[in-house]
PDB file of C-alpha atoms and ligand atoms in Angstrom:
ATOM      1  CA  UNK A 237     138.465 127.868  36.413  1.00 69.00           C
ATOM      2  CA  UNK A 238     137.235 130.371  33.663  1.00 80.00           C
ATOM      3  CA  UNK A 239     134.528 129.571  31.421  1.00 90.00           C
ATOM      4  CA  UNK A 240     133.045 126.175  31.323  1.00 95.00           C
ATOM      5  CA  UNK A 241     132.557 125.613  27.319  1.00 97.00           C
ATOM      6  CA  UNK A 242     129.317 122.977  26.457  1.00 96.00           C
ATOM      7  CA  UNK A 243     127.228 121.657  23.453  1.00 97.00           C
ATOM      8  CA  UNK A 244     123.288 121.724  23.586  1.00 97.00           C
ATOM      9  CA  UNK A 245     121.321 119.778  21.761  1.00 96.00           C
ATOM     10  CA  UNK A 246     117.553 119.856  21.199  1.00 95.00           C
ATOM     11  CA  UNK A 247     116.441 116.393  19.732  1.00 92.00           C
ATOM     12  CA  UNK A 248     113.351 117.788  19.007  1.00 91.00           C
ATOM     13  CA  UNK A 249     115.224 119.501  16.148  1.00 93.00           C
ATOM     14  CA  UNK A 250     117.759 116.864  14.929  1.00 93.00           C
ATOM     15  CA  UNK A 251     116.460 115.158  11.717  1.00 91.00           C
ATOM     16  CA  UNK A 252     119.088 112.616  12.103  1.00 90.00           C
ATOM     17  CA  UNK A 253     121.487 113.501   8.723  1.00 93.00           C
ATOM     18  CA  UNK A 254     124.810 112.843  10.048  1.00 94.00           C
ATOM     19  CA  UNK A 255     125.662 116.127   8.480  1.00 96.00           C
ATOM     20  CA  UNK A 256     127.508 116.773  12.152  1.00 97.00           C
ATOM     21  CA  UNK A 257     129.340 114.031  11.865  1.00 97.00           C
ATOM     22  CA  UNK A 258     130.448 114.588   8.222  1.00 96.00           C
ATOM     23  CA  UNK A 259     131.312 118.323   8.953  1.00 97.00           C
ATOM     24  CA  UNK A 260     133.418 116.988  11.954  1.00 97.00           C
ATOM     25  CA  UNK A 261     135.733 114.608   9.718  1.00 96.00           C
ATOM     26  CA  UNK A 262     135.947 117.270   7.163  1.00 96.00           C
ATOM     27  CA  UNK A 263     136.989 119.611   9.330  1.00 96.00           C
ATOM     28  CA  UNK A 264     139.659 117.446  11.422  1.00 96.00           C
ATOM     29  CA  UNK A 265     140.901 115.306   8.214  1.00 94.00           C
ATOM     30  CA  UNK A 266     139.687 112.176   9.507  1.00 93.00           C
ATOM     31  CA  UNK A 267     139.215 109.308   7.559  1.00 87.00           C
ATOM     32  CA  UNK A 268     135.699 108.831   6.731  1.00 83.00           C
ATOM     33  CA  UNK A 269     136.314 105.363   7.415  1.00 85.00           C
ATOM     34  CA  UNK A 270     137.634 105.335  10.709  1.00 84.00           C
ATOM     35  CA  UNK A 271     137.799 107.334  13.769  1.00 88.00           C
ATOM     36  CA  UNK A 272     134.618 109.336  14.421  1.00 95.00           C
ATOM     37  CA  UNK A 273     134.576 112.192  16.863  1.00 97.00           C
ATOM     38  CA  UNK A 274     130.855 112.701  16.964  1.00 97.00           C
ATOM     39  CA  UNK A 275     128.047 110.479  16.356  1.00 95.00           C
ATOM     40  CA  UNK A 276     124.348 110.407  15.948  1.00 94.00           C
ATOM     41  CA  UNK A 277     122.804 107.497  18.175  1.00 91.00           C
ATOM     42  CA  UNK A 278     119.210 106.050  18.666  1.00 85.00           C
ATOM     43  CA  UNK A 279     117.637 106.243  21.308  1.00 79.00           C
ATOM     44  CA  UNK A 280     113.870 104.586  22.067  1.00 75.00           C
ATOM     45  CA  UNK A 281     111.274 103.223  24.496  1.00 67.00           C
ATOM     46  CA  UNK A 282     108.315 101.359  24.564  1.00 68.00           C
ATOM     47  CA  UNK A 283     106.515  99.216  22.041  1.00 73.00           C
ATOM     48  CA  UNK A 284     104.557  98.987  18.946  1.00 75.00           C
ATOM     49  CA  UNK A 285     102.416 101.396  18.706  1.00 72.00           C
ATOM     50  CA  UNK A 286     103.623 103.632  21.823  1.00 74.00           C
ATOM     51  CA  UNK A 287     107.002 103.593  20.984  1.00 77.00           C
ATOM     52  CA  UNK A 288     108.924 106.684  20.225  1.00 76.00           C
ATOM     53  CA  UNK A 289     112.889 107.125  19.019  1.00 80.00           C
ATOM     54  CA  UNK A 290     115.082 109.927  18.516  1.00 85.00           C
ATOM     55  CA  UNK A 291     118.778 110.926  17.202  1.00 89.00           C
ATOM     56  CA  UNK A 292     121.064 112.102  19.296  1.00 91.00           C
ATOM     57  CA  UNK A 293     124.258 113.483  18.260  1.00 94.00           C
ATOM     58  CA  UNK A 294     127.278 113.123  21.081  1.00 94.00           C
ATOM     59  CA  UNK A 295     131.295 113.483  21.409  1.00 96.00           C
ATOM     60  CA  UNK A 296     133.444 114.097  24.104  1.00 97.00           C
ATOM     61  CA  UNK A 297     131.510 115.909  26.824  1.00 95.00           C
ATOM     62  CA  UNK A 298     134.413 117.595  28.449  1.00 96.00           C
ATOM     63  CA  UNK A 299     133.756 115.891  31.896  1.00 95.00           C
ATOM     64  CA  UNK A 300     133.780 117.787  35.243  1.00 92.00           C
ATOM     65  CA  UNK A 301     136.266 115.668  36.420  1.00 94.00           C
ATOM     66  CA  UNK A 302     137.584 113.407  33.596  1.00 97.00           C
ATOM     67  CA  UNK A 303     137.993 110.124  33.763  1.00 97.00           C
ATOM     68  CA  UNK A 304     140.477 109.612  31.110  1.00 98.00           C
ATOM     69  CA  UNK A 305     142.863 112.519  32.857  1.00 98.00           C
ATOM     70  CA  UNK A 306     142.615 110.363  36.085  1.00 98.00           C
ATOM     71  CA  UNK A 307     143.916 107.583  34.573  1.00 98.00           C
ATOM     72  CA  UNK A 308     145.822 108.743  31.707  1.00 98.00           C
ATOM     73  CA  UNK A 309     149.997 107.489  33.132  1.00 98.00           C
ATOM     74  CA  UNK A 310     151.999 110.446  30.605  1.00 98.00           C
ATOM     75  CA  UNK A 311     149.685 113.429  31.875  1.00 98.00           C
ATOM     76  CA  UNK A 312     148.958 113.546  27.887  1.00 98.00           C
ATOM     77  CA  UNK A 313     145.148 114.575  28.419  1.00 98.00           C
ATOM     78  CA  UNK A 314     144.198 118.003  30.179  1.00 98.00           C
ATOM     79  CA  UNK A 315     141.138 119.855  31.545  1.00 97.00           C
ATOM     80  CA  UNK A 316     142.053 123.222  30.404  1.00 97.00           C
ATOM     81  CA  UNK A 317     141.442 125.903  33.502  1.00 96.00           C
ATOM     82  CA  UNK A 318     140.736 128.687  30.303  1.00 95.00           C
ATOM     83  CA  UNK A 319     137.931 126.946  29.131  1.00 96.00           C
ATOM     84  CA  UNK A 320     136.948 123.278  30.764  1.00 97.00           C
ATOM     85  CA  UNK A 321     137.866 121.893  27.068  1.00 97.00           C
ATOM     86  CA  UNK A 322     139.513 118.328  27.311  1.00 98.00           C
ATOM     87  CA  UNK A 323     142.385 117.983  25.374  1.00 98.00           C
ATOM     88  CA  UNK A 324     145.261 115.642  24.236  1.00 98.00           C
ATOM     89  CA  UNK A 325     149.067 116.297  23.887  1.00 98.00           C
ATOM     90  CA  UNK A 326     149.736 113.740  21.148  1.00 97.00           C
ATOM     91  CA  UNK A 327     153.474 113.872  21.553  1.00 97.00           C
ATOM     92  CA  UNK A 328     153.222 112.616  25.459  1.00 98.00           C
ATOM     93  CA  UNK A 329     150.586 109.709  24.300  1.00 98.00           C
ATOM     94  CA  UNK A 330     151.935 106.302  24.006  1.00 98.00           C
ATOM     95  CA  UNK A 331     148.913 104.927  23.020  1.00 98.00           C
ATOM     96  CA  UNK A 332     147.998 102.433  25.658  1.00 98.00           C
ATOM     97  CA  UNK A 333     144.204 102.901  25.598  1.00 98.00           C
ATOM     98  CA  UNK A 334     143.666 103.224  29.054  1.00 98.00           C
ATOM     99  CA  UNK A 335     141.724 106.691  28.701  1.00 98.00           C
ATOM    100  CA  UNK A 336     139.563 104.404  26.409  1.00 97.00           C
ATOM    101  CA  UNK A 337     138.281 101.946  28.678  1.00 97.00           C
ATOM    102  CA  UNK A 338     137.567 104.291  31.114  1.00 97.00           C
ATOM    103  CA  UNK A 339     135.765 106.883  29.049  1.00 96.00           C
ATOM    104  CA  UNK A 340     131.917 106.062  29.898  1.00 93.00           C
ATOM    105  CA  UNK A 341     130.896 107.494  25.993  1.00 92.00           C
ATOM    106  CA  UNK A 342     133.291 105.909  23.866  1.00 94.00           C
ATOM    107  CA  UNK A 343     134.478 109.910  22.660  1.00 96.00           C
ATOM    108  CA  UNK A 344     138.402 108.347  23.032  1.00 97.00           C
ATOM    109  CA  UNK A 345     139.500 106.854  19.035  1.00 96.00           C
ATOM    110  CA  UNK A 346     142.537 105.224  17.519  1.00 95.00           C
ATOM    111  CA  UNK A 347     143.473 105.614  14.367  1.00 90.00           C
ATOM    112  CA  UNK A 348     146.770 105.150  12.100  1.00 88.00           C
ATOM    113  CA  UNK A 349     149.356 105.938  14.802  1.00 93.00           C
ATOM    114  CA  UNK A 350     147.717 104.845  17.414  1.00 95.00           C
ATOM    115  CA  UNK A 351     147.448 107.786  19.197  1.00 97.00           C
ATOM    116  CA  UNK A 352     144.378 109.136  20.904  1.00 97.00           C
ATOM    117  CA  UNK A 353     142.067 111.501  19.355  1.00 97.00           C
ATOM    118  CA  UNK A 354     138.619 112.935  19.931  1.00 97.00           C
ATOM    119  CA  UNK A 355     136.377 116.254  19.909  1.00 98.00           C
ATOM    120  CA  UNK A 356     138.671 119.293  20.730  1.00 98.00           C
ATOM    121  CA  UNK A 357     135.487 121.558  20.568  1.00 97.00           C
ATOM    122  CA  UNK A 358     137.327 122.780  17.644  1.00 97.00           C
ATOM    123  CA  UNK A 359     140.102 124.909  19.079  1.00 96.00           C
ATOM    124  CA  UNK A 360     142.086 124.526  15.735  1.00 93.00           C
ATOM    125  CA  UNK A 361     142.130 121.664  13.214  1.00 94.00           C
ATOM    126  CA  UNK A 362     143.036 117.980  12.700  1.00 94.00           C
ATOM    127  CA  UNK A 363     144.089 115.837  15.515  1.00 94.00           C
ATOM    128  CA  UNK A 364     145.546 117.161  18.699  1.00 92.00           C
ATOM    129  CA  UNK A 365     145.417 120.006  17.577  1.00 94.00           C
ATOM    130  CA  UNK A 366     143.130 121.164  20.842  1.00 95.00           C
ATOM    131  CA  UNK A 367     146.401 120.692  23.166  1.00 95.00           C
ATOM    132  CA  UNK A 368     148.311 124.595  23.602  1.00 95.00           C
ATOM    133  CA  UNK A 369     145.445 126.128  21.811  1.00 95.00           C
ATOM    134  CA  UNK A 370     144.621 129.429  22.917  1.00 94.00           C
ATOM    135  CA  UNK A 371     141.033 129.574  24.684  1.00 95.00           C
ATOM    136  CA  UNK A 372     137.708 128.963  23.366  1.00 95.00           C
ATOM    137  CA  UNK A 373     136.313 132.321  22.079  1.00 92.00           C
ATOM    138  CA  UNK A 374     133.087 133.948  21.374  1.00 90.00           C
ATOM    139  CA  UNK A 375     132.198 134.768  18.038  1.00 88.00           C
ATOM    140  CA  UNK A 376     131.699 138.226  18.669  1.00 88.00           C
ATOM    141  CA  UNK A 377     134.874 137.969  19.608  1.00 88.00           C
ATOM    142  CA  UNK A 378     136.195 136.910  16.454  1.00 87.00           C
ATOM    143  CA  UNK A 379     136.251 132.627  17.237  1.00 89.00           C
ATOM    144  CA  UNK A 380     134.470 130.694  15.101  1.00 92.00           C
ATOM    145  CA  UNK A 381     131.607 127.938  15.597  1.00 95.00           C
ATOM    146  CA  UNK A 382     132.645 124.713  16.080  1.00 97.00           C
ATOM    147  CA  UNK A 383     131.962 123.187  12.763  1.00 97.00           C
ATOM    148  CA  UNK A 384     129.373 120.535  13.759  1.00 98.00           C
ATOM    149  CA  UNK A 385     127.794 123.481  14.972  1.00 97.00           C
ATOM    150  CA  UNK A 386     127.834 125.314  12.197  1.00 96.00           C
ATOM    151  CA  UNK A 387     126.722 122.720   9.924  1.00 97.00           C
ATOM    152  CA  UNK A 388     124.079 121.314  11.735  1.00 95.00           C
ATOM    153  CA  UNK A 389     120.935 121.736   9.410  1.00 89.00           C
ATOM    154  CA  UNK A 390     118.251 121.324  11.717  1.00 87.00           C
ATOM    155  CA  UNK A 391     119.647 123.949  14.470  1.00 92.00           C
ATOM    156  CA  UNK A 392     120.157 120.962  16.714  1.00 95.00           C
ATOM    157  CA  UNK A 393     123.512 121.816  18.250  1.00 97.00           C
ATOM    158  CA  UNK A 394     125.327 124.665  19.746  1.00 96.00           C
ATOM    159  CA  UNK A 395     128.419 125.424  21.735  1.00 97.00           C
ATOM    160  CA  UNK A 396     129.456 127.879  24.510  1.00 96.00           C
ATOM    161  CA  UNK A 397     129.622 128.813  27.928  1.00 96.00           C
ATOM    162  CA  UNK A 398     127.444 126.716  30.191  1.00 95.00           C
ATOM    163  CA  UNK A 399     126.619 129.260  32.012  1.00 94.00           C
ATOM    164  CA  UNK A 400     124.709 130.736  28.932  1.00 94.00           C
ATOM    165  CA  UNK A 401     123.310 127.669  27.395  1.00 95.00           C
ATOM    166  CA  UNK A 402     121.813 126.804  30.628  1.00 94.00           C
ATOM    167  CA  UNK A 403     119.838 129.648  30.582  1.00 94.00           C
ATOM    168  CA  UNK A 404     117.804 128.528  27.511  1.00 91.00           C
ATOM    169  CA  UNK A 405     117.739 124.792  28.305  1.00 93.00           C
ATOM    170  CA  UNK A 406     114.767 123.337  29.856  1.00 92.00           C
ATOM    171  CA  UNK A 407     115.274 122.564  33.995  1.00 92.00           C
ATOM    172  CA  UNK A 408     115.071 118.536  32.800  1.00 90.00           C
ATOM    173  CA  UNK A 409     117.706 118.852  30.446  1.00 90.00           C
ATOM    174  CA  UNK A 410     119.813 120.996  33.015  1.00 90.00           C
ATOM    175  CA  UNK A 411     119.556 118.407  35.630  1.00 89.00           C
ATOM    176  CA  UNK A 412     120.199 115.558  33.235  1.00 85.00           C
ATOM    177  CA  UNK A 413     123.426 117.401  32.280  1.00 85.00           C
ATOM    178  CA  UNK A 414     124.065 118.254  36.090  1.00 84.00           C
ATOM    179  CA  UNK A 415     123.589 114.115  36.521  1.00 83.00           C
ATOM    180  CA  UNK A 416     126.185 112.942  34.177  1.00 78.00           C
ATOM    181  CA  UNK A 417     128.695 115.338  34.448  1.00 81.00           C
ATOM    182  CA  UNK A 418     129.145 115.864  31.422  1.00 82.00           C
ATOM    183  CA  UNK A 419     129.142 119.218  29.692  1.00 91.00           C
ATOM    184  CA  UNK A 420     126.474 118.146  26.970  1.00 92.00           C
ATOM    185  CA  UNK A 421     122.872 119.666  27.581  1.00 94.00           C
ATOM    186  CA  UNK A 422     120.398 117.344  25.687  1.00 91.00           C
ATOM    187  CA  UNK A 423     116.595 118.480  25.034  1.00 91.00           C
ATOM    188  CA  UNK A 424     114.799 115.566  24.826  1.00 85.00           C
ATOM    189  CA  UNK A 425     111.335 115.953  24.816  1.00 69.00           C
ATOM    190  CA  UNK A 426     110.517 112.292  24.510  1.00 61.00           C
ATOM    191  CA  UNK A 427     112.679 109.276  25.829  1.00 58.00           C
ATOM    192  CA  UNK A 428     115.235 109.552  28.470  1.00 62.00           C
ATOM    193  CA  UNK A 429     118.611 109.085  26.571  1.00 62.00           C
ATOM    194  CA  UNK A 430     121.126 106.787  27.653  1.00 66.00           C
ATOM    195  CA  UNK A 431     124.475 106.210  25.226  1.00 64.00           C
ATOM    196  CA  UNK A 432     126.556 102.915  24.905  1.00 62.00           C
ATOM    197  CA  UNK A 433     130.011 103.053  24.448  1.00 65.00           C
ATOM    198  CA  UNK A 434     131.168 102.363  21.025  1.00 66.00           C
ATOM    199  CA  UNK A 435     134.222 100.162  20.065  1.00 54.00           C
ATOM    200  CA  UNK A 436     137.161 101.674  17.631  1.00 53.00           C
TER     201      UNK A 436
HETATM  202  S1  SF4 B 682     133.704 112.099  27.563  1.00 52.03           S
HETATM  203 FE1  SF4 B 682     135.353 110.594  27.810  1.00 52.03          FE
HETATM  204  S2  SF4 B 682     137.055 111.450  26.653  1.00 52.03           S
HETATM  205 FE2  SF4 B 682     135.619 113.134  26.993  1.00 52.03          FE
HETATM  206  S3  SF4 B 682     136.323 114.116  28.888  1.00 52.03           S
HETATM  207 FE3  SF4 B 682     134.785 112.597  29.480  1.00 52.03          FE
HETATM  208  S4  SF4 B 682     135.960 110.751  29.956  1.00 52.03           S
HETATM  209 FE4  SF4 B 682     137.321 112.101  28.791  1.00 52.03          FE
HETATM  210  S1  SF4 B 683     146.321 106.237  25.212  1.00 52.03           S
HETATM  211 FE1  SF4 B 683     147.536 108.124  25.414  1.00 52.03          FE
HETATM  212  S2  SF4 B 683     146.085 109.655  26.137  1.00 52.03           S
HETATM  213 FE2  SF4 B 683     145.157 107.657  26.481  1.00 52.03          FE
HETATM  214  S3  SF4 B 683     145.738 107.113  28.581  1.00 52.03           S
HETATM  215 FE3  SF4 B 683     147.295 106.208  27.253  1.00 52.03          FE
HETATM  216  S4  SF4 B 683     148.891 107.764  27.136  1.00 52.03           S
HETATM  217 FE4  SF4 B 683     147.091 108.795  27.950  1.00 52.03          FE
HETATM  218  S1  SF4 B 684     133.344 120.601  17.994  1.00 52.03           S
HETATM  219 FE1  SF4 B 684     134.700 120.234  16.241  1.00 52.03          FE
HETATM  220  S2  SF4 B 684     135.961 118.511  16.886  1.00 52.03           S
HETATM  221 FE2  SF4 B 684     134.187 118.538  18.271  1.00 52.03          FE
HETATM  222  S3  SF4 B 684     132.648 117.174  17.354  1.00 52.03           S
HETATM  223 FE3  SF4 B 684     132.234 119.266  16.612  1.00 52.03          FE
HETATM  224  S4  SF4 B 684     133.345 119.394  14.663  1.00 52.03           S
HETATM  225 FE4  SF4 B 684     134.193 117.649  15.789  1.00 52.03          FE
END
């Protein structure tokens, strides 16, 4: 495979505004109402007075080995070789949720045609729009940040190779992203973060 494209995010800088989230349905169309592609989620241990909480803001994390491909029956969802980026061909999806119940972060949504959309890391815009996309570029190489990314307010979140985010993440967060999976590097500094799956 080529590149393996990530987000890493340092709670220690999120000030929990949701901006990411807002920049994310502005930028695919969604309805503000409805299906959300990222989210910001609490996460906390131990009590009054020693107890601390932080935000952390997740999507899809672009599995290793995903899940939802695995068990997806039209061959609708793809781990790109170009870039590691999961995406969906809409026009093969008949909507029968199964990627959904076996997605372990709730990133899989509904919405309107009952279709399945999530996080496409941005490749172009709106729904689905991920699937035959060319691949993920640098910005020095003319592609543009994803535009959580780019909106993010506290400096939170960033996107690229994982070979290069690695390199500034601490060996925790590393081996917490190693753990999962996933291709989401989380800085926590404080509580160990575990996410709940989130119904449509
Ligand atoms: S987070 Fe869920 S939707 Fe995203 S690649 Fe992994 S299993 Fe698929
Ligand atoms: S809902 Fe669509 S993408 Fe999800 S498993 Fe079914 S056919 Fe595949
Ligand atoms: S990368 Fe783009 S599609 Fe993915 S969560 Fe961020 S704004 Fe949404």
């Amino acid at each position: 495979m080529g590149e393996q494209w990530a987000f890493y995010f340092d709670a220690n800088k999120c000030i929990g505004c949701h901006a990411c989230t807002v920049a994310c349905k502005n930028q695919n169309d969604l309805d503000p109402e409805s299906a959300t592609w990222r989210r910001v989620v609490q996460s906390g241990q131990g009590e009054f007075p020693d107890y601390e909480e932080i935000s952390v803001s997740i999507s899809c994390m672009h599995c290793e080995d995903p899940p939802c491909e695995t068990v997806c029956p039209t061959g609708a969802i793809e781990k790109r070789d170009s870039d590691g980026i999961v995406t969906v061909n809409r026009d093969k999806c008949i909507g029968c949720h199964y990627c959904a119940w076996s997605c372990p972060y709730g990133a899989p949504k509904f919405d309107g045609d009952n279709k399945m959309q999530k996080c496409h890391m941005c490749l172009g815009k709106g729904a689905g729009e991920g699937y035959g996309s060319p691949a993920k570029k640098h910005e020095d190489d003319g592609g543009e940040k994803p535009a959580c990314v780019d909106t993010c307010v506290g400096g939170a979140l960033k996107a690229g190779p994982m070979d290069e985010l690695t390199k500034e993440a601490t060996e925790d967060a590393v081996n917490r992203a190693t753990k999962r999976k996933g291709n989401v590097i989380i800085e926590t500094g404080g509580p160990t973060v575990t996410f709940e799956s989130e119904s449509d």
